[in-house]
Coordinates of C-alpha atoms in Angstrom, one line a residue:
M177 CA 11.1 -16.7 37.6
N178 CA 14.2 -16.6 35.5
V179 CA 14.9 -13.1 34.4
S180 CA 18.0 -11.8 32.6
I181 CA 18.9 -8.3 31.2
N182 CA 21.4 -7.8 28.5
F183 CA 22.3 -5.0 26.0
E184 CA 21.6 -6.1 22.4
C185 CA 20.8 -4.1 19.3
R186 CA 18.8 -5.7 16.5
P187 CA 20.6 -5.0 13.2
G188 CA 17.5 -5.9 11.3
Y189 CA 15.9 -2.7 12.5
V190 CA 18.1 -0.3 10.7
S191 CA 16.3 2.9 9.6
K192 CA 16.7 4.7 6.3
N193 CA 19.4 7.0 7.7
G194 CA 21.5 4.1 8.9
T195 CA 20.7 4.2 12.6
I196 CA 19.5 1.5 15.0
P197 CA 17.7 1.9 18.3
L198 CA 19.5 1.0 21.6
T199 CA 17.6 -1.9 23.2
L200 CA 17.8 -4.1 26.2
R201 CA 17.1 -7.8 25.7
I202 CA 15.0 -8.9 28.7
T203 CA 14.6 -12.7 28.9
L204 CA 11.6 -13.9 30.9
N205 CA 11.4 -17.7 31.3
R206 CA 13.6 -18.2 28.2
K207 CA 11.5 -15.8 26.1
N208 CA 13.3 -12.8 24.6
N209 CA 11.7 -9.3 24.7
Y210 CA 13.3 -6.1 23.6
L211 CA 13.0 -2.8 25.4
N212 CA 13.6 0.3 23.3
L213 CA 15.7 2.8 25.3
G214 CA 14.6 5.8 23.2
R215 CA 18.1 6.5 21.7
K216 CA 19.7 5.6 18.4
I217 CA 23.2 5.0 17.2
S218 CA 24.8 4.6 13.8
V219 CA 24.8 0.9 12.8
D220 CA 28.6 1.2 12.3
Q221 CA 29.0 1.8 16.0
Y222 CA 27.6 -1.6 17.0
D223 CA 29.3 -5.0 16.9
P224 CA 26.6 -7.6 16.3
K225 CA 28.9 -10.5 17.0
L226 CA 30.1 -9.3 20.4
K227 CA 26.8 -7.5 21.0
R228 CA 28.4 -4.3 22.2
I229 CA 29.4 -0.8 21.2
K230 CA 32.6 -0.8 19.2
P231 CA 35.5 0.7 21.2
G232 CA 36.9 3.9 19.8
T233 CA 33.6 5.0 18.3
K234 CA 32.3 8.6 18.8
G235 CA 30.6 8.8 22.2
Y236 CA 31.7 5.3 23.3
T237 CA 32.0 6.2 27.0
Q238 CA 28.7 8.2 27.2
I239 CA 26.7 5.5 25.3
N240 CA 28.0 2.7 27.6
S241 CA 27.3 4.8 30.7
F242 CA 23.7 5.5 29.5
I243 CA 23.1 1.7 28.8
R244 CA 24.4 0.8 32.3
R245 CA 22.0 3.3 33.9
Q246 CA 19.1 1.9 32.0
E247 CA 20.0 -1.7 33.0
V248 CA 20.0 -0.5 36.7
K249 CA 16.6 1.1 36.2
V250 CA 15.1 -2.1 34.7
D251 CA 16.7 -4.2 37.4
N252 CA 15.2 -2.0 40.1
I253 CA 11.7 -2.3 38.4
I254 CA 12.0 -6.1 38.5
D255 CA 13.1 -6.0 42.2
E256 CA 10.1 -3.8 43.1
L257 CA 7.7 -6.1 41.3
E258 CA 9.1 -9.1 43.1
R259 CA 9.0 -7.2 46.5
T260 CA 5.3 -6.3 46.0
D261 CA 4.4 -9.8 44.8
Q262 CA 3.3 -8.6 41.4
A263 CA 3.4 -10.7 38.3
I264 CA 6.5 -10.0 36.3
T265 CA 5.6 -9.5 32.6
F266 CA 7.5 -7.6 29.9
K267 CA 4.5 -5.3 29.4
K268 CA 4.5 -4.3 33.0
I269 CA 8.3 -3.7 33.0
K270 CA 8.0 -1.7 29.8
D271 CA 5.0 0.4 31.1
V272 CA 6.8 1.2 34.4
Y273 CA 10.1 2.0 32.5
R274 CA 8.3 4.4 30.2
G275 CA 6.4 6.0 33.1
I276 CA 3.0 5.5 31.4
T277 CA 1.3 3.7 34.3
G278 CA -1.1 6.0 36.1
K279 CA -1.8 9.3 34.3
I280 CA -0.3 10.1 31.0
Q281 CA 2.2 13.0 31.0
T282 CA 0.0 15.3 28.9
N283 CA -3.7 16.0 28.4
D284 CA -3.0 17.5 25.0
F285 CA -4.4 15.1 22.4
Y286 CA -2.0 16.1 19.7
E287 CA 1.1 15.7 22.0
Y288 CA -0.2 12.3 23.2
V289 CA -0.6 11.1 19.6
E290 CA 2.8 12.4 18.6
G291 CA 4.3 10.5 21.5
E292 CA 2.4 7.3 20.5
L293 CA 3.5 7.6 16.9
E294 CA 7.2 8.0 17.9
R295 CA 6.9 4.9 20.1
E296 CA 5.2 2.9 17.3
K297 CA 7.9 4.1 14.9
E298 CA 10.7 3.0 17.2
E299 CA 9.2 -0.4 17.6
T300 CA 8.7 -0.6 13.7
Q301 CA 5.0 -1.3 14.1
I302 CA 4.1 1.4 11.6
K303 CA 5.1 2.3 8.1
E304 CA 6.4 5.7 7.0
S305 CA 3.5 6.1 4.6
T306 CA 1.0 5.4 7.5
L307 CA 2.9 8.0 9.6
R308 CA 2.5 10.6 6.9
G309 CA -1.2 9.8 6.6
Y310 CA -1.7 10.2 10.4
R311 CA 0.2 13.5 10.5
N312 CA -2.0 14.7 7.6
Q313 CA -5.1 13.8 9.7
I314 CA -3.6 15.7 12.6
D315 CA -3.3 18.7 10.4
I316 CA -6.9 18.4 9.3
L317 CA -8.0 18.1 13.0
K318 CA -5.9 21.2 13.9
G319 CA -7.7 23.1 11.1
F320 CA -10.9 22.4 12.9
Q321 CA -9.6 22.9 16.5
S322 CA -6.0 24.0 17.0
K323 CA -5.9 23.0 20.7
L324 CA -7.5 19.8 21.8
T325 CA -7.4 17.9 25.1
I326 CA -8.2 14.2 25.5
H327 CA -11.3 15.1 27.6
E328 CA -12.8 17.3 24.9
I329 CA -13.3 14.4 22.5
D330 CA -16.9 13.3 23.0
E331 CA -19.9 12.5 20.9
E332 CA -20.8 16.2 20.6
F333 CA -17.3 17.0 19.4
L334 CA -17.5 14.2 16.8
G335 CA -20.8 15.6 15.5
K336 CA -19.4 19.1 15.1
L337 CA -16.3 17.7 13.4
K338 CA -18.5 15.8 10.9
K339 CA -20.3 19.0 9.9
Y340 CA -17.0 20.7 9.4
L341 CA -15.5 17.9 7.3
M342 CA -18.4 17.2 5.0
P343 CA -18.3 20.2 2.7
K344 CA -14.5 20.4 2.7
Y345 CA -13.2 16.9 2.3
A346 CA -14.0 13.7 0.3
A347 CA -15.8 10.8 1.9
N348 CA -12.7 8.7 2.2
T349 CA -10.7 11.5 3.9
Q350 CA -13.5 11.9 6.4
Y351 CA -13.4 8.2 7.0
H352 CA -9.7 8.2 7.6
V353 CA -9.9 11.1 10.1
F354 CA -12.5 9.4 12.2
S355 CA -10.7 6.1 12.0
F356 CA -7.6 7.8 13.3
L357 CA -9.5 9.4 16.1
R358 CA -11.2 6.1 17.0
K359 CA -7.9 4.3 17.2
Y360 CA -6.3 6.6 19.7
T361 CA -9.4 7.4 21.8
L362 CA -10.0 3.7 22.2
R363 CA -6.4 3.3 23.4
L364 CA -7.0 6.2 25.9
H365 CA -10.3 4.6 27.1
K366 CA -8.7 1.1 27.6
S367 CA -5.9 2.7 29.6
G368 CA -8.5 4.5 31.8
E369 CA -7.4 8.0 30.8
I370 CA -10.9 8.8 29.5
K371 CA -14.0 7.3 31.2
K372 CA -16.5 7.4 28.3
Y373 CA -15.6 6.0 24.8
P374 CA -16.9 8.7 22.4
F375 CA -17.5 6.3 19.5
T376 CA -20.0 4.1 21.3
N377 CA -23.0 5.6 19.5
F378 CA -21.1 7.3 16.6
T379 CA -20.8 5.4 13.4
V380 CA -17.6 5.8 11.3
G381 CA -19.0 3.9 8.4
Q382 CA -17.0 2.3 5.6
P383 CA -14.6 3.9 3.0
E384 CA -16.0 4.4 -0.5
L385 CA -14.7 2.0 -3.1
V386 CA -12.2 3.9 -5.3
E387 CA -12.1 2.8 -8.9
V388 CA -9.0 0.6 -9.4
S389 CA -6.9 1.2 -12.5
Y390 CA -5.9 -2.0 -14.2
L391 CA -5.3 -3.6 -17.6
E392 CA -7.5 -5.9 -19.5
P393 CA -6.0 -9.2 -20.8
E394 CA -5.8 -7.9 -24.4
E395 CA -3.9 -4.8 -23.1
I396 CA -1.5 -7.0 -21.2
T397 CA -0.9 -9.0 -24.4
K398 CA -0.4 -5.8 -26.3
L399 CA 2.3 -4.6 -23.9
H400 CA 4.1 -8.0 -23.8
D401 CA 4.1 -8.0 -27.6
L402 CA 5.6 -4.5 -27.5
Y403 CA 8.3 -5.7 -25.1
D404 CA 9.1 -8.7 -27.3
S405 CA 9.3 -6.5 -30.4
K406 CA 12.0 -4.3 -28.8
E407 CA 10.4 -1.4 -30.6
L408 CA 10.8 0.8 -27.5
L409 CA 14.6 0.6 -27.8
R410 CA 14.4 2.9 -30.8
H411 CA 12.8 5.8 -28.9
I412 CA 14.8 9.0 -28.4
K413 CA 14.0 11.9 -26.2
K414 CA 14.6 15.1 -28.1
A415 CA 16.8 17.7 -26.6
T416 CA 14.9 20.7 -25.2
S417 CA 17.6 23.2 -26.0
K418 CA 20.4 23.6 -28.6
H419 CA 23.0 23.1 -25.8
A420 CA 21.6 19.7 -24.9
Q421 CA 21.8 16.4 -26.8
D422 CA 19.1 13.9 -27.7
F423 CA 18.8 11.1 -25.2
H424 CA 18.3 7.5 -26.1
I425 CA 15.6 6.7 -23.6
G426 CA 14.5 3.5 -25.2
A427 CA 16.5 1.2 -23.0
R428 CA 14.9 2.6 -19.9
Y429 CA 11.5 2.3 -21.4
Q430 CA 12.2 -1.3 -22.3
S431 CA 13.5 -2.2 -18.8
T432 CA 10.6 -0.3 -17.1
L433 CA 8.1 -2.3 -19.1
Q434 CA 9.9 -5.5 -18.3
Q435 CA 9.7 -4.7 -14.6
A436 CA 6.0 -3.7 -14.8
L437 CA 5.1 -6.9 -16.6
V438 CA 6.8 -8.9 -13.9
A439 CA 4.6 -7.2 -11.3
C440 CA 1.6 -7.9 -13.6
Y441 CA 2.4 -11.7 -13.6
C442 CA 3.2 -12.1 -9.9
G443 CA 1.7 -9.2 -8.0
L444 CA 4.8 -7.8 -6.4
R445 CA 4.9 -4.1 -5.3
H446 CA 7.4 -1.6 -6.8
S447 CA 9.6 -1.8 -3.6
D448 CA 9.7 -5.6 -3.9
V449 CA 10.5 -5.6 -7.6
K450 CA 13.2 -3.1 -6.9
T451 CA 14.9 -5.5 -4.4
L452 CA 14.3 -8.7 -6.4
R453 CA 17.5 -10.7 -7.0
K454 CA 18.5 -14.1 -8.3
E455 CA 18.8 -15.3 -4.7
H456 CA 15.0 -15.0 -4.5
I457 CA 14.5 -17.6 -7.3
Q458 CA 14.4 -21.0 -5.7
N459 CA 13.2 -24.2 -7.3
G460 CA 10.8 -22.5 -9.7
Y461 CA 9.4 -20.0 -7.1
I462 CA 10.0 -16.4 -6.2
V463 CA 10.7 -16.7 -2.4
K464 CA 10.9 -13.3 -0.9
A465 CA 10.3 -11.4 2.3
M466 CA 8.1 -8.6 1.1
E467 CA 8.6 -5.0 2.3
K468 CA 6.7 -4.3 5.6
D469 CA 3.0 -4.3 5.6
R470 CA 0.8 -1.6 7.3
L471 CA 1.6 -3.2 10.7
G472 CA 5.4 -2.9 10.0
K473 CA 5.7 -6.7 9.7
K474 CA 7.4 -8.6 6.9
K475 CA 5.7 -11.6 5.2
T476 CA 7.5 -14.1 3.0
V477 CA 5.7 -15.0 -0.2
R478 CA 6.2 -18.0 -2.5
I479 CA 5.1 -17.2 -6.0
P480 CA 5.2 -20.0 -8.7
I481 CA 7.2 -18.8 -11.8
K482 CA 5.1 -19.6 -14.9
A483 CA 6.0 -19.3 -18.6
R484 CA 5.1 -15.6 -19.1
L485 CA 6.9 -14.5 -16.0
L486 CA 9.9 -16.7 -16.7
S487 CA 10.4 -15.1 -20.1
L488 CA 10.9 -11.7 -18.5
L489 CA 13.6 -12.7 -16.0
N490 CA 17.3 -12.5 -17.0
L491 CA 18.2 -15.9 -15.4
D492 CA 20.9 -16.8 -17.9
E493 CA 23.0 -13.6 -17.3
K494 CA 26.1 -13.8 -15.1
S495 CA 24.9 -10.8 -13.1
D496 CA 22.9 -11.2 -9.9
L497 CA 20.4 -8.7 -11.3
L498 CA 17.2 -10.0 -13.0
F499 CA 16.5 -6.9 -15.1
E500 CA 18.3 -5.2 -17.9
Q501 CA 18.6 -1.9 -15.9
P502 CA 18.1 -0.9 -12.3
V503 CA 14.5 -0.2 -11.1
Q504 CA 14.0 3.6 -11.1
E505 CA 12.3 5.5 -8.3
N506 CA 8.5 5.2 -8.2
G507 CA 7.8 8.6 -9.6
T508 CA 10.2 8.2 -12.5
T509 CA 8.9 4.7 -13.2
N510 CA 5.3 6.0 -13.4
N511 CA 6.4 8.8 -15.8
Y512 CA 8.0 6.2 -18.1
L513 CA 4.9 4.0 -17.9
K514 CA 2.7 6.9 -19.0
E515 CA 4.8 7.3 -22.1
I516 CA 4.9 3.5 -22.7
L517 CA 1.1 3.2 -22.5
K518 CA 0.8 6.1 -25.0
I519 CA 3.2 4.3 -27.4
A520 CA 1.2 1.1 -27.0
G521 CA -2.1 2.9 -27.8
I522 CA -3.6 2.2 -24.4
D523 CA -5.6 5.2 -23.2
K524 CA -5.5 4.6 -19.5
H525 CA -3.7 6.0 -16.5
V526 CA -2.1 2.9 -14.9
T527 CA 0.8 3.4 -12.4
F528 CA 3.2 0.6 -11.4
H529 CA 1.0 -0.3 -8.5
G530 CA -1.8 -0.6 -11.1
F531 CA 0.1 -3.6 -12.5
R532 CA -0.2 -5.2 -9.1
H533 CA -4.0 -4.5 -9.2
T534 CA -4.0 -6.0 -12.7
F535 CA -2.5 -9.2 -11.4
A536 CA -5.1 -9.4 -8.6
I537 CA -8.2 -8.6 -10.7
N538 CA -7.3 -10.8 -13.7
S539 CA -6.3 -13.7 -11.3
L540 CA -9.8 -13.6 -9.8
L541 CA -11.4 -13.3 -13.3
L542 CA -9.4 -16.4 -14.3
G543 CA -10.9 -18.3 -11.4
L544 CA -8.0 -18.4 -8.9
K545 CA -9.2 -18.8 -5.4
I546 CA -9.2 -15.5 -3.4
E547 CA -7.2 -17.2 -0.6
V548 CA -4.4 -18.1 -3.1
V549 CA -4.4 -14.5 -4.6
S550 CA -4.3 -13.1 -1.1
D551 CA -1.3 -15.3 -0.2
I552 CA 0.6 -14.4 -3.3
L553 CA 0.0 -10.7 -2.8
G554 CA 1.3 -11.0 0.8
H555 CA -1.9 -9.6 2.3
S556 CA -2.0 -10.0 6.1
E557 CA -5.8 -10.0 6.0
L558 CA -8.2 -11.6 3.5
T559 CA -10.4 -8.4 3.7
T560 CA -7.7 -6.5 1.9
T561 CA -8.0 -8.8 -1.1
Q562 CA -11.8 -8.8 -1.1
R563 CA -11.8 -5.3 -2.5
Y564 CA -10.5 -6.8 -5.7
A565 CA -13.3 -9.3 -5.6
R566 CA -15.8 -6.5 -5.4
V567 CA -14.3 -5.0 -8.6
V568 CA -14.6 -8.3 -10.3
D569 CA -18.3 -8.5 -9.1
R570 CA -19.0 -5.1 -10.6
L571 CA -17.4 -6.3 -13.9
R572 CA -19.7 -9.3 -13.9
E573 CA -22.7 -7.2 -13.2
K574 CA -21.8 -4.9 -16.1
E575 CA -21.5 -7.9 -18.5
M576 CA -24.8 -9.4 -17.2
D577 CA -26.5 -6.0 -18.0
K578 CA -26.3 -7.2 -21.7
W579 CA -29.1 -9.6 -20.9
D580 CA -31.3 -6.6 -20.1
S581 CA -30.9 -5.4 -23.7
F582 CA -31.9 -8.8 -25.0
N583 CA -35.6 -7.9 -25.2
D584 CA -34.8 -4.5 -26.7
L585 CA -33.0 -6.4 -29.5
R586 CA -35.9 -8.7 -30.0
T587 CA -38.3 -5.6 -30.2
L588 CA -36.0 -3.9 -32.8
D589 CA -35.9 -7.1 -34.8
G590 CA -39.7 -7.3 -34.8
Q591 CA -40.0 -3.7 -35.9
R592 CA -37.5 -4.3 -38.7
Q593 CA -39.5 -7.3 -40.0
E594 CA -42.7 -5.3 -39.8
L595 CA -41.2 -2.5 -41.9
I596 CA -39.9 -4.9 -44.5
S597 CA -43.4 -6.5 -44.7
K598 CA -45.0 -3.0 -45.3
I599 CA -42.4 -2.1 -48.0
N600 CA -43.2 -5.4 -49.8
Q601 CA -46.8 -4.4 -50.0
L602 CA -46.0 -1.1 -51.9
D603 CA -46.3 -1.0 -55.7
E604 CA -43.5 0.3 -57.9
S605 CA -44.7 4.0 -58.1
Q606 CA -45.1 4.1 -54.3
I607 CA -41.6 2.8 -53.8
E608 CA -40.2 5.4 -56.2
N609 CA -42.1 8.1 -54.4
L610 CA -40.7 6.9 -51.0
L611 CA -37.1 6.8 -52.3
G612 CA -37.5 10.3 -53.7
Q613 CA -38.6 11.6 -50.2
V614 CA -35.6 9.8 -48.7
D615 CA -33.2 11.5 -51.2
E616 CA -34.7 14.9 -50.4
L617 CA -34.3 14.3 -46.7
L618 CA -30.6 13.3 -47.1
L619 CA -29.9 16.3 -49.4
G620 CA -31.5 18.6 -46.9
K621 CA -29.3 17.2 -44.1
S622 CA -26.1 17.5 -46.2
K623 CA -26.8 21.2 -46.7

């Protein structure tokens, strides 16, 4: 087997604080695999062309010494696998290197999960938002049992946990806690750390459908008309004290509405609209690698640019930017949208992400195939898109309910005709008497 070991960082894996993990490129039969060494350096310390640490950078000698030691470790692992006639695979090399073959280093469930989360984060298999969610679920579990070993998690434990969660947390929170537990106990079971899988006879269930906030077609039109009218540009934010000045916020409102409508017509997320540039406009399409999905992977989408979307993009400007102003942070954007919807007379709470929901739901209502909508949204799984289809189904059911009132209308019409027939049979004095009673009744109500 042809095996080679080389030091190589991957510049595409830069974290928010400007660091990249140290990695070894292990090539097995001409296939490259990357082993994370558990340390990070500043991206400025690495030369991607020469694939080495830049001389003269802080800690240059120590970093190179560490890398050489890790190369020797991996080389020894491969030699041992060859000596014992074991199949040489990257997974086996990685497992031996990390010392996770045999027993795990701790029986503490929380420590085990934290270690797994750090590993997944290093390998960019997990989003920051998912990490925050998992850590929140750890906090909930600690509220139930502050110390927990991997062997304590059995069916009895799950039953007690369910009784604890039910009065305290919403159904979806309970679902996420059990899903989190299921993920890591399954991993422990498959690795042989726990003998019995606790979820064999325990049903997690499905998350409840949360009502999705979105805009109706007439509301979209109202907002687009508001944007075209440029009325928002006249808005001024009044100073809150005599020492401050009035702020012309209209331009920010106008640009925020422009960006939200773009999301409404193509389904991009806030993070993707924020990084949208002219380079992504190619032959009548938006061609863009979307921000990482829940598995930490990027997916390139190709979105046809139609008339409404085209009218919102500043393609004629010399600037590389497509919008009149930079896209604000998510919280600021949502605050602006709240005011814009109020100005437009739309009594709904719709966030920027709600404009992505709007695209999905209205696309399905217009008859676009769910596979096409899923592809444009950049969903890795069709099941993610199907929740929008369920919303559309509920809308259809609501509209079809109108047929249930059809017989009621016929009954009311029959009663009205019967009343007219009876009135026609009255003589003049009887009609005057009836009208007098009606007048008295109305006068009594007015008092």
